Coordinates of N, CA and C in Angstrom, one line a residue:
M19 N -24.4 -6.2 -7.2 CA -23.8 -7.4 -7.0 C -23.3 -7.9 -8.3
T20 N -22.3 -8.9 -8.3 CA -21.7 -9.5 -9.4 C -21.2 -10.8 -9.1
G21 N -20.8 -11.6 -10.1 CA -20.3 -12.9 -9.8 C -18.9 -13.1 -10.3
A22 N -18.1 -14.0 -9.6 CA -16.8 -14.4 -10.0 C -16.8 -15.8 -10.6
F23 N -16.1 -16.0 -11.7 CA -16.1 -17.2 -12.4 C -14.7 -17.6 -12.8
G24 N -14.4 -18.9 -12.9 CA -13.1 -19.3 -13.3 C -13.0 -20.8 -13.0
T25 N -11.7 -21.3 -13.0 CA -11.5 -22.7 -12.7 C -10.4 -22.8 -11.6
I26 N -10.6 -23.6 -10.6 CA -9.7 -23.8 -9.6 C -9.2 -25.3 -9.7
A27 N -7.9 -25.5 -9.7 CA -7.4 -26.8 -9.8 C -6.8 -27.2 -8.5
N28 N -7.0 -28.5 -8.1 CA -6.4 -29.0 -6.9 C -5.3 -30.0 -7.3
N29 N -4.1 -29.6 -7.2 CA -3.0 -30.4 -7.7 C -2.5 -31.3 -6.6
G30 N -3.2 -31.3 -5.4 CA -2.7 -32.1 -4.3 C -3.2 -33.6 -4.4
S31 N -2.9 -34.3 -3.3 CA -3.3 -35.7 -3.3 C -4.5 -36.0 -2.4
A32 N -5.1 -34.9 -1.8 CA -6.2 -35.0 -1.0 C -7.3 -34.1 -1.4
D33 N -8.6 -34.4 -1.2 CA -9.7 -33.5 -1.5 C -9.5 -32.3 -0.6
I34 N -10.0 -31.1 -1.1 CA -10.0 -29.9 -0.3 C -11.3 -29.2 -0.6
T35 N -11.8 -28.4 0.4 CA -13.1 -27.7 0.2 C -12.9 -26.2 0.2
L36 N -13.4 -25.5 -0.8 CA -13.4 -24.1 -0.8 C -14.6 -23.7 0.2
V37 N -14.3 -23.0 1.3 CA -15.3 -22.7 2.3 C -15.7 -21.3 2.3
S38 N -14.9 -20.4 1.7 CA -15.3 -19.0 1.7 C -14.4 -18.2 0.7
A39 N -14.9 -17.0 0.4 CA -14.1 -16.1 -0.4 C -14.4 -14.7 0.1
T40 N -13.4 -13.8 -0.1 CA -13.5 -12.4 0.2 C -13.0 -11.6 -1.0
A41 N -13.5 -10.4 -1.1 CA -13.1 -9.5 -2.2 C -13.0 -8.1 -1.7
A42 N -11.9 -7.4 -2.0 CA -11.7 -6.1 -1.5 C -12.9 -5.2 -2.0
A43 N -13.5 -5.4 -3.1 CA -14.5 -4.6 -3.7 C -15.9 -4.8 -3.2
A44 N -16.1 -5.9 -2.3 CA -17.4 -6.2 -1.9 C -17.5 -6.2 -0.4
G45 N -18.6 -5.8 0.1 CA -18.8 -5.8 1.6 C -19.0 -7.2 2.1
R46 N -19.5 -8.1 1.2 CA -19.7 -9.5 1.6 C -19.7 -10.4 0.3
T47 N -19.4 -11.6 0.5 CA -19.4 -12.6 -0.6 C -20.1 -13.9 -0.1
E48 N -20.6 -14.6 -1.1 CA -21.2 -15.9 -0.8 C -20.8 -16.9 -1.9
L49 N -20.6 -18.2 -1.5 CA -20.4 -19.2 -2.5 C -21.9 -19.6 -2.9
H50 N -22.2 -19.6 -4.2 CA -23.5 -20.0 -4.6 C -23.5 -21.2 -5.5
E51 N -24.6 -21.9 -5.5 CA -24.9 -23.1 -6.3 C -26.2 -22.9 -7.1
T52 N -26.4 -23.6 -8.2 CA -27.6 -23.5 -8.9 C -28.4 -24.8 -8.6
I53 N -29.7 -24.7 -8.3 CA -30.5 -25.8 -8.0 C -31.7 -25.8 -8.8
T54 N -32.4 -26.9 -8.9 CA -33.7 -26.9 -9.6 C -34.8 -26.9 -8.5
T55 N -35.7 -26.0 -8.5 CA -36.8 -25.9 -7.5 C -37.8 -27.0 -7.7
A56 N -38.7 -27.1 -6.7 CA -39.8 -28.1 -6.9 C -40.6 -27.8 -8.1
G57 N -40.7 -26.6 -8.5 CA -41.5 -26.2 -9.7 C -40.7 -26.4 -11.0
G58 N -39.5 -26.9 -10.9 CA -38.7 -27.1 -12.1 C -37.9 -26.0 -12.6
Q59 N -37.8 -24.9 -11.9 CA -37.1 -23.7 -12.3 C -35.7 -23.7 -11.7
Q60 N -34.7 -23.1 -12.4 CA -33.4 -22.9 -11.9 C -33.3 -21.8 -10.9
A61 N -32.6 -21.9 -9.8 CA -32.5 -20.9 -8.8 C -31.1 -21.0 -8.2
M62 N -30.7 -19.8 -7.7 CA -29.4 -19.7 -7.0 C -29.6 -19.7 -5.5
R63 N -28.6 -20.3 -4.7 CA -28.7 -20.2 -3.3 C -27.3 -20.4 -2.7
A64 N -27.1 -19.9 -1.5 CA -25.8 -20.0 -0.8 C -25.5 -21.5 -0.7
K65 N -24.2 -21.9 -1.0 CA -23.8 -23.3 -0.9 C -23.3 -23.5 0.5
E66 N -24.1 -24.2 1.3 CA -23.7 -24.6 2.7 C -22.5 -25.6 2.6
G67 N -21.5 -25.3 3.4 CA -20.4 -26.3 3.5 C -19.3 -26.1 2.5
G68 N -19.6 -25.3 1.4 CA -18.6 -25.0 0.4 C -18.6 -26.0 -0.7
F69 N -17.5 -25.9 -1.6 CA -17.4 -26.7 -2.7 C -16.1 -27.6 -2.6
T70 N -16.3 -28.9 -2.6 CA -15.2 -29.8 -2.5 C -14.5 -30.0 -3.9
I71 N -13.2 -29.9 -3.9 CA -12.4 -30.0 -5.1 C -11.7 -31.3 -4.9
P72 N -11.9 -32.3 -5.7 CA -11.3 -33.6 -5.5 C -9.7 -33.5 -5.8
A73 N -9.0 -34.4 -5.2 CA -7.6 -34.5 -5.4 C -7.3 -34.7 -6.9
G74 N -6.4 -33.9 -7.4 CA -6.1 -33.9 -8.9 C -7.2 -33.4 -9.8
G75 N -8.3 -32.9 -9.2 CA -9.4 -32.4 -10.0 C -9.6 -30.9 -10.0
T76 N -10.7 -30.5 -10.6 CA -10.9 -29.0 -10.7 C -12.3 -28.7 -10.3
L77 N -12.6 -27.4 -10.0 CA -13.9 -26.9 -9.7 C -14.1 -25.7 -10.8
T78 N -15.1 -25.8 -11.5 CA -15.4 -24.7 -12.5 C -16.5 -23.9 -11.9
L79 N -16.2 -22.6 -11.8 CA -17.2 -21.6 -11.4 C -17.7 -20.9 -12.7
A80 N -19.0 -20.9 -12.9 CA -19.5 -20.4 -14.2 C -20.9 -19.8 -14.0
P81 N -21.3 -18.9 -14.9 CA -22.6 -18.3 -14.9 C -23.6 -19.4 -15.0
G82 N -24.7 -19.4 -14.2 CA -25.7 -20.4 -14.2 C -25.3 -21.7 -13.5
A83 N -24.2 -21.6 -12.8 CA -23.7 -22.8 -12.1 C -23.1 -22.4 -10.8
S84 N -22.2 -23.1 -10.3 CA -21.5 -22.7 -9.1 C -20.7 -21.4 -9.4
H85 N -20.7 -20.5 -8.4 CA -19.9 -19.3 -8.6 C -19.7 -18.6 -7.2
I86 N -18.9 -17.5 -7.2 CA -18.7 -16.7 -6.1 C -19.5 -15.4 -6.3
M87 N -20.4 -15.1 -5.4 CA -21.3 -13.9 -5.5 C -20.7 -12.8 -4.7
L88 N -20.4 -11.6 -5.3 CA -19.9 -10.5 -4.6 C -21.1 -9.5 -4.4
M89 N -21.4 -9.2 -3.1 CA -22.5 -8.4 -2.8 C -22.0 -7.1 -2.0
D90 N -22.9 -6.1 -2.0 CA -22.6 -4.9 -1.3 C -21.3 -4.3 -1.9
V91 N -21.2 -4.3 -3.3 CA -20.0 -3.8 -4.0 C -19.9 -2.3 -3.7
S92 N -18.7 -1.9 -3.3 CA -18.5 -0.6 -2.8 C -18.5 0.5 -3.9
A93 N -18.2 0.1 -5.2 CA -18.2 1.1 -6.3 C -18.5 0.3 -7.5
P94 N -19.0 0.9 -8.6 CA -19.3 0.2 -9.8 C -18.1 -0.5 -10.4
L95 N -18.2 -1.7 -10.8 CA -17.1 -2.5 -11.4 C -17.4 -2.4 -12.9
R96 N -16.4 -1.9 -13.6 CA -16.5 -1.7 -15.1 C -15.5 -2.7 -15.8
A97 N -15.9 -3.1 -17.0 CA -15.1 -4.0 -17.8 C -13.6 -3.4 -17.8
G98 N -12.7 -4.2 -17.6 CA -11.3 -3.8 -17.6 C -10.7 -3.6 -16.2
D99 N -11.6 -3.4 -15.2 CA -11.1 -3.2 -13.8 C -10.6 -4.5 -13.3
D100 N -9.7 -4.4 -12.3 CA -9.2 -5.6 -11.6 C -9.8 -5.7 -10.2
V101 N -10.1 -6.9 -9.8 CA -10.7 -7.1 -8.5 C -9.8 -8.1 -7.8
T102 N -9.4 -7.9 -6.5 CA -8.6 -8.8 -5.7 C -9.6 -9.7 -4.9
L103 N -9.4 -11.0 -5.0 CA -10.2 -12.0 -4.3 C -9.2 -12.9 -3.5
T104 N -9.7 -13.4 -2.3 CA -9.0 -14.3 -1.5 C -9.9 -15.5 -1.3
L105 N -9.5 -16.7 -1.6 CA -10.2 -17.9 -1.3 C -9.7 -18.6 -0.1
T106 N -10.6 -19.1 0.8 CA -10.2 -19.8 2.0 C -10.7 -21.3 1.9
F107 N -9.8 -22.2 2.3 CA -10.1 -23.6 2.1 C -10.2 -24.3 3.5
S108 N -10.7 -25.5 3.5 CA -11.0 -26.2 4.7 C -9.8 -26.5 5.6
D109 N -8.6 -26.4 5.0 CA -7.4 -26.6 5.8 C -6.9 -25.3 6.3
H110 N -7.7 -24.2 6.2 CA -7.4 -22.9 6.6 C -6.3 -22.2 5.7
S111 N -5.9 -22.8 4.6 CA -5.0 -22.1 3.7 C -5.8 -21.1 2.9
T112 N -5.1 -20.2 2.3 CA -5.8 -19.1 1.5 C -5.0 -19.0 0.2
V113 N -5.7 -18.6 -0.8 CA -5.1 -18.3 -2.1 C -5.7 -16.9 -2.6
G114 N -4.8 -16.0 -2.9 CA -5.2 -14.7 -3.4 C -4.9 -14.6 -4.9
F115 N -5.8 -13.8 -5.6 CA -5.6 -13.6 -7.0 C -6.3 -12.4 -7.4
T116 N -5.9 -11.9 -8.6 CA -6.6 -10.7 -9.2 C -7.4 -11.2 -10.4
A117 N -8.6 -10.7 -10.5 CA -9.5 -11.1 -11.6 C -9.8 -9.9 -12.4
R118 N -9.9 -10.0 -13.7 CA -10.3 -8.9 -14.6 C -11.8 -8.9 -14.8
V119 N -12.4 -7.7 -14.6 CA -13.9 -7.6 -14.8 C -14.2 -7.6 -16.3
K120 N -15.2 -8.4 -16.7 CA -15.6 -8.5 -18.1 C -17.1 -8.2 -18.2
D121 N -17.6 -7.7 -19.3 CA -19.0 -7.5 -19.5 C -19.7 -8.8 -19.5
F122 N -21.0 -8.7 -18.9 CA -21.8 -9.9 -18.8 C -23.2 -9.5 -18.8
S123 N -24.1 -10.1 -19.6 CA -25.5 -9.7 -19.7 C -26.4 -10.6 -18.8
G124 N -26.0 -11.0 -17.7 CA -26.8 -11.8 -16.8 C -27.9 -11.0 -16.2
A125 N -28.1 -11.2 -14.9 CA -29.1 -10.5 -14.1 C -30.5 -11.1 -14.2
N126 N -30.6 -12.4 -14.7 CA -31.9 -13.0 -14.8 C -32.0 -14.1 -13.8
E127 N -31.2 -14.1 -12.8 CA -31.2 -15.1 -11.8 C -32.3 -15.0 -10.8
T128 N -32.7 -16.1 -10.2 CA -33.6 -16.1 -9.1 C -32.9 -16.8 -7.9
Y129 N -33.3 -16.5 -6.7 CA -32.6 -16.9 -5.5 C -33.5 -17.6 -4.6
T130 N -33.0 -18.5 -3.7 CA -33.8 -19.1 -2.7 C -33.2 -18.7 -1.4
G131 N -33.9 -18.9 -0.3 CA -33.4 -18.6 1.0 C -33.2 -17.1 1.3
S132 N -32.2 -16.7 2.0 CA -32.0 -15.3 2.3 C -31.1 -14.6 1.3
S133 N -30.8 -15.1 0.2 CA -30.0 -14.5 -0.8 C -30.8 -13.4 -1.5
P134 N -30.1 -12.5 -2.2 CA -30.8 -11.3 -2.8 C -31.8 -11.8 -3.8
S135 N -32.9 -11.0 -4.1 CA -33.9 -11.4 -5.0 C -33.3 -11.0 -6.4
A136 N -34.0 -11.6 -7.4 CA -33.6 -11.3 -8.8 C -33.7 -9.8 -9.1
G137 N -33.0 -9.4 -10.2 CA -33.0 -8.0 -10.6 C -31.9 -7.2 -10.0
G138 N -31.0 -7.8 -9.2 CA -29.9 -7.0 -8.7 C -28.9 -6.5 -9.7
G139 N -28.9 -7.1 -10.8 CA -28.1 -6.6 -11.9 C -26.6 -7.0 -11.9
M140 N -26.3 -8.1 -12.6 CA -24.9 -8.5 -12.7 C -24.4 -7.9 -14.0
G141 N -23.9 -6.6 -13.9 CA -23.5 -6.0 -15.1 C -22.1 -6.4 -15.6
A142 N -21.3 -7.0 -14.7 CA -20.0 -7.4 -15.1 C -19.6 -8.6 -14.2
T143 N -18.7 -9.4 -14.7 CA -18.2 -10.6 -14.0 C -16.7 -10.5 -13.8
A144 N -16.3 -10.9 -12.6 CA -14.8 -11.1 -12.4 C -14.5 -12.5 -12.8
S145 N -13.6 -12.6 -13.8 CA -13.3 -13.9 -14.3 C -11.8 -14.2 -14.1
A146 N -11.6 -15.3 -13.4 CA -10.2 -15.7 -13.0 C -9.7 -16.7 -14.0
S147 N -8.4 -16.7 -14.3 CA -7.8 -17.7 -15.0 C -7.7 -19.0 -14.2
S148 N -7.4 -20.1 -14.8 CA -7.2 -21.3 -14.0 C -6.1 -21.1 -12.9
M149 N -6.3 -21.6 -11.7 CA -5.4 -21.5 -10.7 C -5.0 -22.9 -10.2
G150 N -3.8 -23.2 -10.0 CA -3.4 -24.5 -9.4 C -3.1 -24.3 -7.9
M151 N -3.4 -25.3 -7.2 CA -3.1 -25.3 -5.7 C -2.5 -26.7 -5.4
D152 N -1.6 -26.7 -4.5 CA -1.0 -27.9 -4.0 C -1.5 -28.0 -2.5
H153 N -2.4 -29.0 -2.3 CA -3.0 -29.2 -1.0 C -2.8 -30.7 -0.6

């Protein structure tokens, strides 16, 4: 598994919610958030309902924060590879883009719920440039 990071800009006049993502290189994807557990530790979990991007605002997807998790990756992703992703929003619109895989020394994450356990190895990250959307 690996994570996709970047910034999404909502250039529209109404809030919009990122509800899902797909990637050609992954069997499944999840939107993830970072939470603090009752024990005070940071953990990742699937973000129910998606991420709302305010009108005129941005959503930053970053390691250790909100991100797109690519799971069941069909082949190893190596630095320099390109990965195609499609984002789906609450108004049923979609935005496709290509992200460049970069080296990343993560893989120290823990997860809650039904998400993968730690140790899955995030050897690379798909990092997108800022994207603007008119919604």
